[in-house]
mmCIF file of C-alpha atoms and ligand atoms in Angstrom:
data_model
loop_
_atom_site.group_PDB
_atom_site.id
_atom_site.type_symbol
_atom_site.label_atom_id
_atom_site.label_comp_id
_atom_site.label_asym_id
_atom_site.label_seq_id
_atom_site.Cartn_x
_atom_site.Cartn_y
_atom_site.Cartn_z
ATOM 1 C CA MET V 776 6.581 -18.213 -21.615
ATOM 2 C CA SER V 777 4.377 -21.309 -19.608
ATOM 3 C CA SER V 778 1.861 -19.972 -17.498
ATOM 4 C CA ASP V 779 4.705 -20.498 -13.938
ATOM 5 C CA GLU V 780 7.069 -18.111 -15.433
ATOM 6 C CA LYS V 781 7.896 -14.728 -14.682
ATOM 7 C CA LEU V 782 6.784 -11.849 -16.052
ATOM 8 C CA PRO V 783 8.383 -8.324 -15.968
ATOM 9 C CA GLY V 784 7.537 -6.699 -13.091
ATOM 10 C CA LYS V 785 7.587 -9.814 -11.212
ATOM 11 C CA CYS V 786 4.234 -9.928 -12.295
ATOM 12 C CA LEU V 787 3.537 -14.245 -12.260
ATOM 13 C CA ALA V 788 0.702 -13.927 -13.990
ATOM 14 C CA CYS V 789 -1.894 -16.418 -12.488
ATOM 15 C CA ASN V 790 0.264 -19.494 -11.226
ATOM 16 C CA ARG V 791 -0.526 -23.412 -13.531
ATOM 17 C CA ARG V 792 -3.482 -24.211 -10.742
ATOM 18 C CA GLN V 793 -5.467 -21.148 -10.809
ATOM 19 C CA ALA V 794 -4.920 -21.275 -14.278
ATOM 20 C CA ILE V 795 -6.986 -24.465 -14.474
ATOM 21 C CA LYS V 796 -9.614 -23.570 -12.415
ATOM 22 C CA LEU V 797 -9.960 -19.585 -14.058
ATOM 23 C CA GLY V 798 -10.272 -21.511 -17.456
ATOM 24 C CA ALA V 799 -13.053 -23.808 -16.237
ATOM 25 C CA MET V 800 -14.511 -21.160 -14.498
ATOM 26 C CA GLY V 801 -13.498 -18.463 -17.490
ATOM 27 C CA ALA V 802 -16.069 -20.401 -19.651
ATOM 28 C CA ALA V 803 -18.516 -20.794 -17.049
ATOM 29 C CA GLY V 804 -18.264 -17.315 -16.598
ATOM 30 C CA LEU V 805 -18.796 -16.266 -19.618
ATOM 31 C CA ALA V 806 -21.721 -18.712 -20.279
ATOM 32 C CA MET V 807 -23.827 -16.369 -18.005
ATOM 33 C CA GLY V 808 -22.042 -12.693 -18.337
ATOM 34 C CA ALA V 809 -19.523 -12.940 -15.976
ATOM 35 C CA THR V 810 -16.513 -10.741 -16.122
ATOM 36 C CA PHE V 811 -12.946 -12.003 -15.374
ATOM 37 C CA THR V 812 -11.616 -10.057 -12.052
ATOM 38 C CA GLY V 813 -8.590 -11.464 -11.200
ATOM 39 C CA CYS V 814 -6.948 -14.754 -10.291
ATOM 40 C CA GLY V 815 -8.767 -15.900 -7.179
ATOM 41 C CA ASP V 816 -7.797 -17.276 -4.347
ATOM 42 C CA PRO V 817 -3.714 -16.877 -3.617
ATOM 43 C CA ALA V 818 -1.524 -19.699 -3.743
ATOM 44 C CA GLY V 819 -0.848 -21.586 0.327
ATOM 45 C CA LEU V 820 1.768 -23.250 1.735
ATOM 46 C CA GLU V 821 2.121 -27.000 0.336
ATOM 47 C CA GLN V 822 4.774 -27.716 3.455
ATOM 48 C CA ASP V 823 6.036 -26.425 6.200
ATOM 49 C CA VAL V 824 8.642 -23.188 5.831
ATOM 50 C CA VAL V 825 11.124 -23.486 8.771
ATOM 51 C CA LEU V 826 13.087 -20.614 9.174
ATOM 52 C CA THR V 827 16.339 -19.658 11.583
ATOM 53 C CA LEU V 828 15.892 -15.825 13.410
ATOM 54 C CA THR V 829 19.017 -15.364 12.866
ATOM 55 C CA ASP V 830 19.411 -15.269 9.610
ATOM 56 C CA TYR V 831 17.152 -11.999 9.114
ATOM 57 C CA PRO V 832 18.093 -9.825 11.433
ATOM 58 C CA ALA V 833 15.619 -7.138 10.629
ATOM 59 C CA LEU V 834 13.899 -8.894 12.875
ATOM 60 C CA GLY V 835 15.797 -8.626 16.101
ATOM 61 C CA GLU V 836 14.149 -5.792 16.836
ATOM 62 C CA VAL V 837 9.970 -5.647 17.749
ATOM 63 C CA GLY V 838 8.465 -4.007 14.290
ATOM 64 C CA GLY V 839 11.453 -4.774 12.413
ATOM 65 C CA ILE V 840 9.907 -6.759 9.046
ATOM 66 C CA ALA V 841 12.568 -8.875 7.174
ATOM 67 C CA ASN V 842 11.377 -10.271 3.268
ATOM 68 C CA VAL V 843 12.458 -14.415 2.996
ATOM 69 C CA PRO V 844 12.456 -15.341 -1.150
ATOM 70 C CA SER V 845 11.613 -18.225 -2.743
ATOM 71 C CA SER V 846 15.323 -19.402 -2.999
ATOM 72 C CA ALA V 847 14.996 -20.102 1.209
ATOM 73 C CA SER V 848 11.543 -21.492 1.378
ATOM 74 C CA GLY V 849 11.152 -23.428 -1.275
ATOM 75 C CA PHE V 850 7.650 -21.795 -1.779
ATOM 76 C CA GLU V 851 6.462 -19.771 -5.521
ATOM 77 C CA PHE V 852 6.381 -16.071 -4.488
ATOM 78 C CA GLU V 853 7.836 -14.050 -1.385
ATOM 79 C CA ILE V 854 7.022 -14.419 1.975
ATOM 80 C CA TRP V 855 6.782 -11.492 4.143
ATOM 81 C CA VAL V 856 7.628 -11.628 7.946
ATOM 82 C CA ILE V 857 7.024 -8.702 10.287
ATOM 83 C CA ARG V 858 7.868 -9.262 14.098
ATOM 84 C CA GLN V 859 5.132 -7.239 15.825
ATOM 85 C CA GLY V 860 5.947 -8.283 19.656
ATOM 86 C CA GLU V 861 8.414 -9.868 21.405
ATOM 87 C CA GLU V 862 7.404 -13.269 20.486
ATOM 88 C CA ASP V 863 4.617 -11.912 18.065
ATOM 89 C CA TYR V 864 5.333 -12.846 14.065
ATOM 90 C CA LEU V 865 3.505 -12.294 11.168
ATOM 91 C CA ALA V 866 4.298 -14.047 8.215
ATOM 92 C CA LEU V 867 1.910 -13.178 4.525
ATOM 93 C CA SER V 868 2.155 -14.266 1.764
ATOM 94 C CA SER V 869 3.422 -11.390 -1.382
ATOM 95 C CA GLU V 870 1.327 -12.850 -3.293
ATOM 96 C CA CYS V 871 -1.055 -10.214 -4.346
ATOM 97 C CA ASN V 872 -4.894 -11.794 -5.606
ATOM 98 C CA HIS V 873 -5.663 -9.725 -8.757
ATOM 99 C CA ALA V 874 -2.898 -11.189 -11.118
ATOM 100 C CA SER V 875 -0.166 -13.056 -8.842
ATOM 101 C CA CYS V 876 2.349 -10.321 -8.720
ATOM 102 C CA GLU V 877 4.841 -9.580 -5.922
ATOM 103 C CA VAL V 878 4.026 -6.505 -3.049
ATOM 104 C CA ASP V 879 6.570 -4.488 -2.431
ATOM 105 C CA LEU V 880 7.436 -3.266 1.359
ATOM 106 C CA ASP V 881 5.612 0.759 0.851
ATOM 107 C CA GLY V 882 7.507 2.196 2.572
ATOM 108 C CA SER V 883 7.278 1.805 6.558
ATOM 109 C CA ASN V 884 3.105 2.051 5.169
ATOM 110 C CA GLY V 885 2.091 -1.143 4.098
ATOM 111 C CA PHE V 886 2.490 -2.811 0.858
ATOM 112 C CA LYS V 887 2.435 -1.897 -2.892
ATOM 113 C CA CYS V 888 1.787 -3.983 -6.284
ATOM 114 C CA PRO V 889 4.003 -2.502 -8.577
ATOM 115 C CA CYS V 890 1.549 -4.366 -11.149
ATOM 116 C CA HIS V 891 -1.826 -2.301 -10.880
ATOM 117 C CA GLY V 892 -1.552 -0.607 -7.661
ATOM 118 C CA SER V 893 -3.599 -2.274 -5.013
ATOM 119 C CA LYS V 894 -2.058 -1.502 -1.635
ATOM 120 C CA PHE V 895 -1.967 -2.682 1.850
ATOM 121 C CA GLU V 896 -1.481 -2.243 5.476
ATOM 122 C CA LEU V 897 1.783 -3.934 6.926
ATOM 123 C CA ASP V 898 -0.974 -6.698 8.619
ATOM 124 C CA GLY V 899 -1.592 -7.128 5.106
ATOM 125 C CA THR V 900 -5.557 -6.040 5.050
ATOM 126 C CA LYS V 901 -5.896 -4.646 0.801
ATOM 127 C CA THR V 902 -6.861 -0.360 1.248
ATOM 128 C CA LYS V 903 -6.810 -0.288 -2.719
ATOM 129 C CA GLY V 904 -7.300 -1.847 -5.490
ATOM 130 C CA PRO V 905 -7.870 -4.025 -8.137
ATOM 131 C CA ALA V 906 -6.756 -6.638 -5.303
ATOM 132 C CA THR V 907 -10.355 -7.938 -3.857
ATOM 133 C CA LYS V 908 -8.690 -10.466 -0.462
ATOM 134 C CA ASP V 909 -5.588 -9.130 2.133
ATOM 135 C CA LEU V 910 -2.785 -10.820 1.787
ATOM 136 C CA LEU V 911 -2.499 -14.616 2.644
ATOM 137 C CA ALA V 912 -1.861 -15.058 6.609
ATOM 138 C CA PHE V 913 0.162 -17.708 7.018
ATOM 139 C CA ASP V 914 0.291 -19.375 11.071
ATOM 140 C CA THR V 915 3.594 -19.434 12.817
ATOM 141 C CA GLN V 916 4.953 -20.422 15.352
ATOM 142 C CA LEU V 917 7.773 -19.889 17.384
ATOM 143 C CA ASP V 918 10.294 -22.240 19.098
ATOM 144 C CA GLY V 919 13.431 -20.323 20.338
ATOM 145 C CA GLU V 920 14.771 -19.336 17.702
ATOM 146 C CA THR V 921 13.041 -20.713 15.281
ATOM 147 C CA LEU V 922 10.018 -19.738 13.060
ATOM 148 C CA THR V 923 7.838 -22.144 11.853
ATOM 149 C CA LEU V 924 5.005 -21.085 8.842
ATOM 150 C CA LYS V 925 2.941 -23.861 8.421
ATOM 151 C CA ALA V 926 1.243 -25.680 5.617
ATOM 152 C CA GLY V 927 -1.939 -25.351 4.643
ATOM 153 C CA ALA V 928 -2.909 -21.599 5.720
HETATM 154 FE FE1 LIG I 1946 -2.513 -6.449 -10.375
HETATM 155 FE FE2 LIG I 1946 -1.831 -6.591 -7.587
HETATM 156 S S1 LIG I 1946 -1.623 -8.039 -9.259
HETATM 157 S S2 LIG I 1946 -2.554 -5.180 -8.662
#
């Protein structure tokens, strides 16, 4: 199995870029007595993702949450979009930085990682490890019924 293939439980392990980086860090870390703590920085968008909001009825009301699958975005992880206000949208990568599993909605309380139990608030703030970072938020730009998630986050 390559490092890019999905493992059971939606765990993606570390993606190839992270695995290469960790391999280099691991060799240096072992030499210094460091321990492995996770995949590191979550992957950002390499290109803008343009969403047509009418394709996501859950976002029709403030407080709505929609899941954008990889097949719709071209991004390697699912994206969660939360409508926080009339014209205020939050877009979060589903990648958990511990070992790159994809987080799931945890009722209305936030997100939970199915692999090792990390938890995050609906705004992506980490509340429970072993993940060490918040979910990655993408910059968004609203233009009528089009929401653009900006590359480079
Ligand atoms: Fe381990 Fe998310 S991948 S807690």
